[in-house]
Amino acid sequence: MRVKVEKIRGGSHPSEVLVSVKTTQGEERLVVHPRSLREGDTLEIGYPINQESSNYLVELPRETISGSWRVWVPAELVS
């Protein structure tokens, strides 16, 4: 499964890129390897851990800048 992200800028290392994920609580940012992005705007995730209404609890492949591994995202951002 994949979640839609937005590329913010390159990371501090050439093999990094900073992306943002829109969550139900706002935006979360994380640093990932550029090859983990497909079509430049989706990031691979595992199967959603939980569903509540039209939101999914997903685990990201890397820890966010704020320290989260799991975030609630709107279901329309997951494919």
PDB file of N, CA and C in Angstrom:
ATOM      1  N   MET A   1       0.852  -1.165   0.000  1.00  0.00           N
ATOM      2  CA  MET A   1       0.000   0.000   0.000  1.00  0.00           C
ATOM      3  C   MET A   1       0.900   1.230   0.000  1.00  0.00           C
ATOM      4  N   ARG A   2       0.313   2.325  -0.434  1.00  0.00           N
ATOM      5  CA  ARG A   2       1.062   3.570  -0.563  1.00  0.00           C
ATOM      6  C   ARG A   2       0.241   4.728  -0.014  1.00  0.00           C
ATOM      7  N   VAL A   3       0.936   5.754   0.476  1.00  0.00           N
ATOM      8  CA  VAL A   3       0.285   6.954   0.971  1.00  0.00           C
ATOM      9  C   VAL A   3       0.819   8.151   0.161  1.00  0.00           C
ATOM     10  N   LYS A   4      -0.056   9.066  -0.160  1.00  0.00           N
ATOM     11  CA  LYS A   4       0.329  10.252  -0.921  1.00  0.00           C
ATOM     12  C   LYS A   4       1.120  11.192  -0.020  1.00  0.00           C
ATOM     13  N   VAL A   5       2.242  11.697  -0.544  1.00  0.00           N
ATOM     14  CA  VAL A   5       3.095  12.636   0.176  1.00  0.00           C
ATOM     15  C   VAL A   5       3.415  13.818  -0.737  1.00  0.00           C
ATOM     16  N   GLU A   6       4.003  14.827  -0.162  1.00  0.00           N
ATOM     17  CA  GLU A   6       4.454  15.982  -0.933  1.00  0.00           C
ATOM     18  C   GLU A   6       5.940  16.175  -0.664  1.00  0.00           C
ATOM     19  N   LYS A   7       6.727  16.257  -1.725  1.00  0.00           N
ATOM     20  CA  LYS A   7       8.162  16.480  -1.574  1.00  0.00           C
ATOM     21  C   LYS A   7       8.385  17.938  -1.192  1.00  0.00           C
ATOM     22  N   ILE A   8       9.104  18.165  -0.094  1.00  0.00           N
ATOM     23  CA  ILE A   8       9.385  19.512   0.391  1.00  0.00           C
ATOM     24  C   ILE A   8      10.708  20.017  -0.183  1.00  0.00           C
ATOM     25  N   ARG A   9      11.764  19.233   0.003  1.00  0.00           N
ATOM     26  CA  ARG A   9      13.090  19.603  -0.504  1.00  0.00           C
ATOM     27  C   ARG A   9      14.039  18.423  -0.308  1.00  0.00           C
ATOM     28  N   GLY A  10      15.232  18.582  -0.826  1.00  0.00           N
ATOM     29  CA  GLY A  10      16.255  17.574  -0.600  1.00  0.00           C
ATOM     30  C   GLY A  10      16.660  17.557   0.862  1.00  0.00           C
ATOM     31  N   GLY A  11      17.179  16.436   1.308  1.00  0.00           N
ATOM     32  CA  GLY A  11      17.617  16.318   2.694  1.00  0.00           C
ATOM     33  C   GLY A  11      19.018  16.874   2.880  1.00  0.00           C
ATOM     34  N   SER A  12      19.575  16.711   4.062  1.00  0.00           N
ATOM     35  CA  SER A  12      20.918  17.212   4.343  1.00  0.00           C
ATOM     36  C   SER A  12      21.993  16.315   3.720  1.00  0.00           C
ATOM     37  N   HIS A  13      21.593  15.155   3.271  1.00  0.00           N
ATOM     38  CA  HIS A  13      22.492  14.213   2.606  1.00  0.00           C
ATOM     39  C   HIS A  13      21.937  13.955   1.209  1.00  0.00           C
ATOM     40  N   PRO A  14      22.788  13.721   0.193  1.00  0.00           N
ATOM     41  CA  PRO A  14      22.282  13.501  -1.170  1.00  0.00           C
ATOM     42  C   PRO A  14      21.308  12.335  -1.309  1.00  0.00           C
ATOM     43  N   SER A  15      21.378  11.371  -0.388  1.00  0.00           N
ATOM     44  CA  SER A  15      20.482  10.221  -0.494  1.00  0.00           C
ATOM     45  C   SER A  15      19.232  10.400   0.368  1.00  0.00           C
ATOM     46  N   GLU A  16      18.856  11.640   0.660  1.00  0.00           N
ATOM     47  CA  GLU A  16      17.676  11.911   1.481  1.00  0.00           C
ATOM     48  C   GLU A  16      16.785  12.952   0.806  1.00  0.00           C
ATOM     49  N   VAL A  17      15.497  12.847   1.105  1.00  0.00           N
ATOM     50  CA  VAL A  17      14.537  13.850   0.667  1.00  0.00           C
ATOM     51  C   VAL A  17      13.538  14.052   1.806  1.00  0.00           C
ATOM     52  N   LEU A  18      13.136  15.287   2.024  1.00  0.00           N
ATOM     53  CA  LEU A  18      12.155  15.625   3.060  1.00  0.00           C
ATOM     54  C   LEU A  18      10.778  15.644   2.416  1.00  0.00           C
ATOM     55  N   VAL A  19       9.839  14.874   2.986  1.00  0.00           N
ATOM     56  CA  VAL A  19       8.466  14.830   2.474  1.00  0.00           C
ATOM     57  C   VAL A  19       7.494  15.137   3.603  1.00  0.00           C
ATOM     58  N   SER A  20       6.288  15.531   3.231  1.00  0.00           N
ATOM     59  CA  SER A  20       5.243  15.754   4.229  1.00  0.00           C
ATOM     60  C   SER A  20       4.062  14.848   3.928  1.00  0.00           C
ATOM     61  N   VAL A  21       3.413  14.410   4.986  1.00  0.00           N
ATOM     62  CA  VAL A  21       2.222  13.574   4.909  1.00  0.00           C
ATOM     63  C   VAL A  21       1.098  14.351   5.579  1.00  0.00           C
ATOM     64  N   LYS A  22      -0.023  14.483   4.901  1.00  0.00           N
ATOM     65  CA  LYS A  22      -1.171  15.149   5.503  1.00  0.00           C
ATOM     66  C   LYS A  22      -1.903  14.152   6.391  1.00  0.00           C
ATOM     67  N   THR A  23      -1.993  14.457   7.668  1.00  0.00           N
ATOM     68  CA  THR A  23      -2.652  13.574   8.621  1.00  0.00           C
ATOM     69  C   THR A  23      -3.924  14.246   9.119  1.00  0.00           C
ATOM     70  N   THR A  24      -4.676  13.528   9.912  1.00  0.00           N
ATOM     71  CA  THR A  24      -5.900  14.104  10.480  1.00  0.00           C
ATOM     72  C   THR A  24      -5.575  15.164  11.523  1.00  0.00           C
ATOM     73  N   GLN A  25      -4.345  15.181  12.020  1.00  0.00           N
ATOM     74  CA  GLN A  25      -3.922  16.151  13.024  1.00  0.00           C
ATOM     75  C   GLN A  25      -3.103  17.292  12.439  1.00  0.00           C
ATOM     76  N   GLY A  26      -2.880  17.275  11.132  1.00  0.00           N
ATOM     77  CA  GLY A  26      -2.039  18.284  10.480  1.00  0.00           C
ATOM     78  C   GLY A  26      -0.979  17.610   9.641  1.00  0.00           C
ATOM     79  N   GLU A  27       0.084  18.312   9.393  1.00  0.00           N
ATOM     80  CA  GLU A  27       1.158  17.812   8.544  1.00  0.00           C
ATOM     81  C   GLU A  27       2.261  17.186   9.382  1.00  0.00           C
ATOM     82  N   GLU A  28       2.781  16.055   8.923  1.00  0.00           N
ATOM     83  CA  GLU A  28       3.954  15.413   9.532  1.00  0.00           C
ATOM     84  C   GLU A  28       5.029  15.347   8.463  1.00  0.00           C
ATOM     85  N   ARG A  29       6.259  15.607   8.846  1.00  0.00           N
ATOM     86  CA  ARG A  29       7.383  15.555   7.909  1.00  0.00           C
ATOM     87  C   ARG A  29       8.332  14.424   8.297  1.00  0.00           C
ATOM     88  N   LEU A  30       8.910  13.804   7.270  1.00  0.00           N
ATOM     89  CA  LEU A  30       9.893  12.757   7.509  1.00  0.00           C
ATOM     90  C   LEU A  30      10.913  12.740   6.390  1.00  0.00           C
ATOM     91  N   VAL A  31      12.065  12.213   6.688  1.00  0.00           N
ATOM     92  CA  VAL A  31      13.158  12.109   5.723  1.00  0.00           C
ATOM     93  C   VAL A  31      13.185  10.677   5.208  1.00  0.00           C
ATOM     94  N   VAL A  32      13.190  10.521   3.881  1.00  0.00           N
ATOM     95  CA  VAL A  32      13.206   9.196   3.259  1.00  0.00           C
ATOM     96  C   VAL A  32      14.236   9.173   2.137  1.00  0.00           C
ATOM     97  N   HIS A  33      14.523   7.982   1.649  1.00  0.00           N
ATOM     98  CA  HIS A  33      15.403   7.821   0.492  1.00  0.00           C
ATOM     99  C   HIS A  33      14.590   8.152  -0.760  1.00  0.00           C
ATOM    100  N   PRO A  34      15.146   8.876  -1.713  1.00  0.00           N
ATOM    101  CA  PRO A  34      14.389   9.240  -2.921  1.00  0.00           C
ATOM    102  C   PRO A  34      13.825   8.042  -3.685  1.00  0.00           C
ATOM    103  N   ARG A  35      14.518   6.893  -3.624  1.00  0.00           N
ATOM    104  CA  ARG A  35      14.017   5.713  -4.339  1.00  0.00           C
ATOM    105  C   ARG A  35      12.773   5.118  -3.696  1.00  0.00           C
ATOM    106  N   SER A  36      12.441   5.538  -2.480  1.00  0.00           N
ATOM    107  CA  SER A  36      11.233   5.021  -1.834  1.00  0.00           C
ATOM    108  C   SER A  36       9.972   5.728  -2.330  1.00  0.00           C
ATOM    109  N   LEU A  37      10.150   6.777  -3.137  1.00  0.00           N
ATOM    110  CA  LEU A  37       9.006   7.498  -3.706  1.00  0.00           C
ATOM    111  C   LEU A  37       8.699   6.963  -5.092  1.00  0.00           C
ATOM    112  N   ARG A  38       7.426   6.809  -5.387  1.00  0.00           N
ATOM    113  CA  ARG A  38       6.984   6.413  -6.725  1.00  0.00           C
ATOM    114  C   ARG A  38       6.217   7.567  -7.326  1.00  0.00           C
ATOM    115  N   GLU A  39       6.458   7.797  -8.615  1.00  0.00           N
ATOM    116  CA  GLU A  39       5.833   8.907  -9.320  1.00  0.00           C
ATOM    117  C   GLU A  39       6.041  10.213  -8.563  1.00  0.00           C
ATOM    118  N   GLY A  40       7.050  10.229  -7.693  1.00  0.00           N
ATOM    119  CA  GLY A  40       7.399  11.428  -6.965  1.00  0.00           C
ATOM    120  C   GLY A  40       6.489  11.816  -5.829  1.00  0.00           C
ATOM    121  N   ASP A  41       5.353  11.109  -5.681  1.00  0.00           N
ATOM    122  CA  ASP A  41       4.426  11.577  -4.643  1.00  0.00           C
ATOM    123  C   ASP A  41       3.700  10.488  -3.867  1.00  0.00           C
ATOM    124  N   THR A  42       4.186   9.259  -3.895  1.00  0.00           N
ATOM    125  CA  THR A  42       3.614   8.225  -3.028  1.00  0.00           C
ATOM    126  C   THR A  42       4.737   7.468  -2.344  1.00  0.00           C
ATOM    127  N   LEU A  43       4.481   7.066  -1.102  1.00  0.00           N
ATOM    128  CA  LEU A  43       5.455   6.392  -0.270  1.00  0.00           C
ATOM    129  C   LEU A  43       4.874   5.062   0.174  1.00  0.00           C
ATOM    130  N   GLU A  44       5.667   3.997   0.073  1.00  0.00           N
ATOM    131  CA  GLU A  44       5.178   2.672   0.461  1.00  0.00           C
ATOM    132  C   GLU A  44       4.999   2.582   1.973  1.00  0.00           C
ATOM    133  N   ILE A  45       3.870   1.999   2.368  1.00  0.00           N
ATOM    134  CA  ILE A  45       3.553   1.761   3.775  1.00  0.00           C
ATOM    135  C   ILE A  45       3.029   0.346   3.901  1.00  0.00           C
ATOM    136  N   GLY A  46       2.874  -0.130   5.107  1.00  0.00           N
ATOM    137  CA  GLY A  46       2.253  -1.426   5.333  1.00  0.00           C
ATOM    138  C   GLY A  46       0.735  -1.304   5.255  1.00  0.00           C
ATOM    139  N   TYR A  47       0.070  -2.435   5.403  1.00  0.00           N
ATOM    140  CA  TYR A  47      -1.386  -2.436   5.419  1.00  0.00           C
ATOM    141  C   TYR A  47      -1.861  -1.617   6.620  1.00  0.00           C
ATOM    142  N   PRO A  48      -2.932  -0.814   6.476  1.00  0.00           N
ATOM    143  CA  PRO A  48      -3.411  -0.005   7.603  1.00  0.00           C
ATOM    144  C   PRO A  48      -3.646  -0.843   8.861  1.00  0.00           C
ATOM    145  N   ILE A  49      -3.213  -0.296   9.980  1.00  0.00           N
ATOM    146  CA  ILE A  49      -3.315  -0.981  11.265  1.00  0.00           C
ATOM    147  C   ILE A  49      -4.735  -0.936  11.807  1.00  0.00           C
ATOM    148  N   ASN A  50      -5.415   0.173  11.558  1.00  0.00           N
ATOM    149  CA  ASN A  50      -6.761   0.360  12.078  1.00  0.00           C
ATOM    150  C   ASN A  50      -7.517   1.316  11.164  1.00  0.00           C
ATOM    151  N   GLN A  51      -8.848   1.281  11.265  1.00  0.00           N
ATOM    152  CA  GLN A  51      -9.680   2.207  10.503  1.00  0.00           C
ATOM    153  C   GLN A  51     -10.724   2.784  11.446  1.00  0.00           C
ATOM    154  N   GLU A  52     -10.908   4.082  11.348  1.00  0.00           N
ATOM    155  CA  GLU A  52     -11.910   4.770  12.140  1.00  0.00           C
ATOM    156  C   GLU A  52     -12.590   5.767  11.227  1.00  0.00           C
ATOM    157  N   SER A  53     -13.873   5.549  10.973  1.00  0.00           N
ATOM    158  CA  SER A  53     -14.613   6.411  10.045  1.00  0.00           C
ATOM    159  C   SER A  53     -13.921   6.348   8.681  1.00  0.00           C
ATOM    160  N   SER A  54     -13.539   7.466   8.122  1.00  0.00           N
ATOM    161  CA  SER A  54     -12.876   7.466   6.816  1.00  0.00           C
ATOM    162  C   SER A  54     -11.385   7.755   6.953  1.00  0.00           C
ATOM    163  N   ASN A  55     -10.787   7.315   8.054  1.00  0.00           N
ATOM    164  CA  ASN A  55      -9.360   7.509   8.306  1.00  0.00           C
ATOM    165  C   ASN A  55      -8.689   6.176   8.592  1.00  0.00           C
ATOM    166  N   TYR A  56      -7.415   6.087   8.196  1.00  0.00           N
ATOM    167  CA  TYR A  56      -6.617   4.895   8.446  1.00  0.00           C
ATOM    168  C   TYR A  56      -5.458   5.230   9.368  1.00  0.00           C
ATOM    169  N   LEU A  57      -5.145   4.306  10.266  1.00  0.00           N
ATOM    170  CA  LEU A  57      -3.931   4.396  11.055  1.00  0.00           C
ATOM    171  C   LEU A  57      -2.866   3.613  10.302  1.00  0.00           C
ATOM    172  N   VAL A  58      -1.803   4.305   9.880  1.00  0.00           N
ATOM    173  CA  VAL A  58      -0.754   3.655   9.097  1.00  0.00           C
ATOM    174  C   VAL A  58       0.588   3.806   9.796  1.00  0.00           C
ATOM    175  N   GLU A  59       1.480   2.871   9.524  1.00  0.00           N
ATOM    176  CA  GLU A  59       2.837   2.950  10.043  1.00  0.00           C
ATOM    177  C   GLU A  59       3.749   3.378   8.902  1.00  0.00           C
ATOM    178  N   LEU A  60       4.503   4.421   9.142  1.00  0.00           N
ATOM    179  CA  LEU A  60       5.405   4.962   8.133  1.00  0.00           C
ATOM    180  C   LEU A  60       6.723   4.187   8.129  1.00  0.00           C
ATOM    181  N   PRO A  61       7.452   4.211   7.016  1.00  0.00           N
ATOM    182  CA  PRO A  61       8.707   3.462   6.943  1.00  0.00           C
ATOM    183  C   PRO A  61       9.837   4.074   7.765  1.00  0.00           C
ATOM    184  N   ARG A  62       9.710   5.352   8.119  1.00  0.00           N
ATOM    185  CA  ARG A  62      10.704   6.045   8.940  1.00  0.00           C
ATOM    186  C   ARG A  62       9.977   6.896   9.968  1.00  0.00           C
ATOM    187  N   GLU A  63      10.657   7.221  11.031  1.00  0.00           N
ATOM    188  CA  GLU A  63      10.107   8.073  12.075  1.00  0.00           C
ATOM    189  C   GLU A  63       9.969   9.510  11.559  1.00  0.00           C
ATOM    190  N   THR A  64       8.874  10.165  11.927  1.00  0.00           N
ATOM    191  CA  THR A  64       8.684  11.554  11.523  1.00  0.00           C
ATOM    192  C   THR A  64       9.604  12.456  12.342  1.00  0.00           C
ATOM    193  N   ILE A  65       9.732  13.687  11.923  1.00  0.00           N
ATOM    194  CA  ILE A  65      10.571  14.642  12.647  1.00  0.00           C
ATOM    195  C   ILE A  65      10.059  14.846  14.070  1.00  0.00           C
ATOM    196  N   SER A  66       8.739  14.739  14.264  1.00  0.00           N
ATOM    197  CA  SER A  66       8.178  14.909  15.607  1.00  0.00           C
ATOM    198  C   SER A  66       8.245  13.630  16.444  1.00  0.00           C
ATOM    199  N   GLY A  67       8.719  12.516  15.856  1.00  0.00           N
ATOM    200  CA  GLY A  67       8.914  11.290  16.617  1.00  0.00           C
ATOM    201  C   GLY A  67       7.843  10.221  16.444  1.00  0.00           C
ATOM    202  N   SER A  68       6.913  10.411  15.539  1.00  0.00           N
ATOM    203  CA  SER A  68       5.840   9.427  15.322  1.00  0.00           C
ATOM    204  C   SER A  68       6.228   8.414  14.255  1.00  0.00           C
ATOM    205  N   TRP A  69       5.801   7.177  14.474  1.00  0.00           N
ATOM    206  CA  TRP A  69       5.916   6.141  13.449  1.00  0.00           C
ATOM    207  C   TRP A  69       4.543   5.862  12.851  1.00  0.00           C
ATOM    208  N   ARG A  70       3.515   6.017  13.654  1.00  0.00           N
ATOM    209  CA  ARG A  70       2.141   5.748  13.211  1.00  0.00           C
ATOM    210  C   ARG A  70       1.344   7.044  13.207  1.00  0.00           C
ATOM    211  N   VAL A  71       0.577   7.245  12.127  1.00  0.00           N
ATOM    212  CA  VAL A  71      -0.232   8.456  11.992  1.00  0.00           C
ATOM    213  C   VAL A  71      -1.589   8.099  11.399  1.00  0.00           C
ATOM    214  N   TRP A  72      -2.593   8.894  11.734  1.00  0.00           N
ATOM    215  CA  TRP A  72      -3.920   8.761  11.125  1.00  0.00           C
ATOM    216  C   TRP A  72      -3.959   9.621   9.872  1.00  0.00           C
ATOM    217  N   VAL A  73      -4.331   9.011   8.750  1.00  0.00           N
ATOM    218  CA  VAL A  73      -4.430   9.745   7.486  1.00  0.00           C
ATOM    219  C   VAL A  73      -5.822   9.528   6.889  1.00  0.00           C
ATOM    220  N   PRO A  74      -6.311  10.518   6.132  1.00  0.00           N
ATOM    221  CA  PRO A  74      -7.573  10.333   5.433  1.00  0.00           C
ATOM    222  C   PRO A  74      -7.467   9.166   4.450  1.00  0.00           C
ATOM    223  N   ALA A  75      -8.502   8.357   4.367  1.00  0.00           N
ATOM    224  CA  ALA A  75      -8.489   7.157   3.519  1.00  0.00           C
ATOM    225  C   ALA A  75      -8.230   7.478   2.056  1.00  0.00           C
ATOM    226  N   GLU A  76      -8.632   8.657   1.589  1.00  0.00           N
ATOM    227  CA  GLU A  76      -8.433   8.980   0.175  1.00  0.00           C
ATOM    228  C   GLU A  76      -6.957   9.191  -0.179  1.00  0.00           C
ATOM    229  N   LEU A  77      -6.076   9.303   0.804  1.00  0.00           N
ATOM    230  CA  LEU A  77      -4.649   9.446   0.531  1.00  0.00           C
ATOM    231  C   LEU A  77      -3.930   8.105   0.467  1.00  0.00           C
ATOM    232  N   VAL A  78      -4.638   7.018   0.761  1.00  0.00           N
ATOM    233  CA  VAL A  78      -4.048   5.679   0.768  1.00  0.00           C
ATOM    234  C   VAL A  78      -4.545   4.906  -0.445  1.00  0.00           C
ATOM    235  N   SER A  79      -3.629   4.254  -1.124  1.00  0.00           N
ATOM    236  CA  SER A  79      -4.033   3.427  -2.276  1.00  0.00           C
ATOM    237  C   SER A  79      -3.265   2.108  -2.271  1.00  0.00           C
TER     238      SER A  79
END
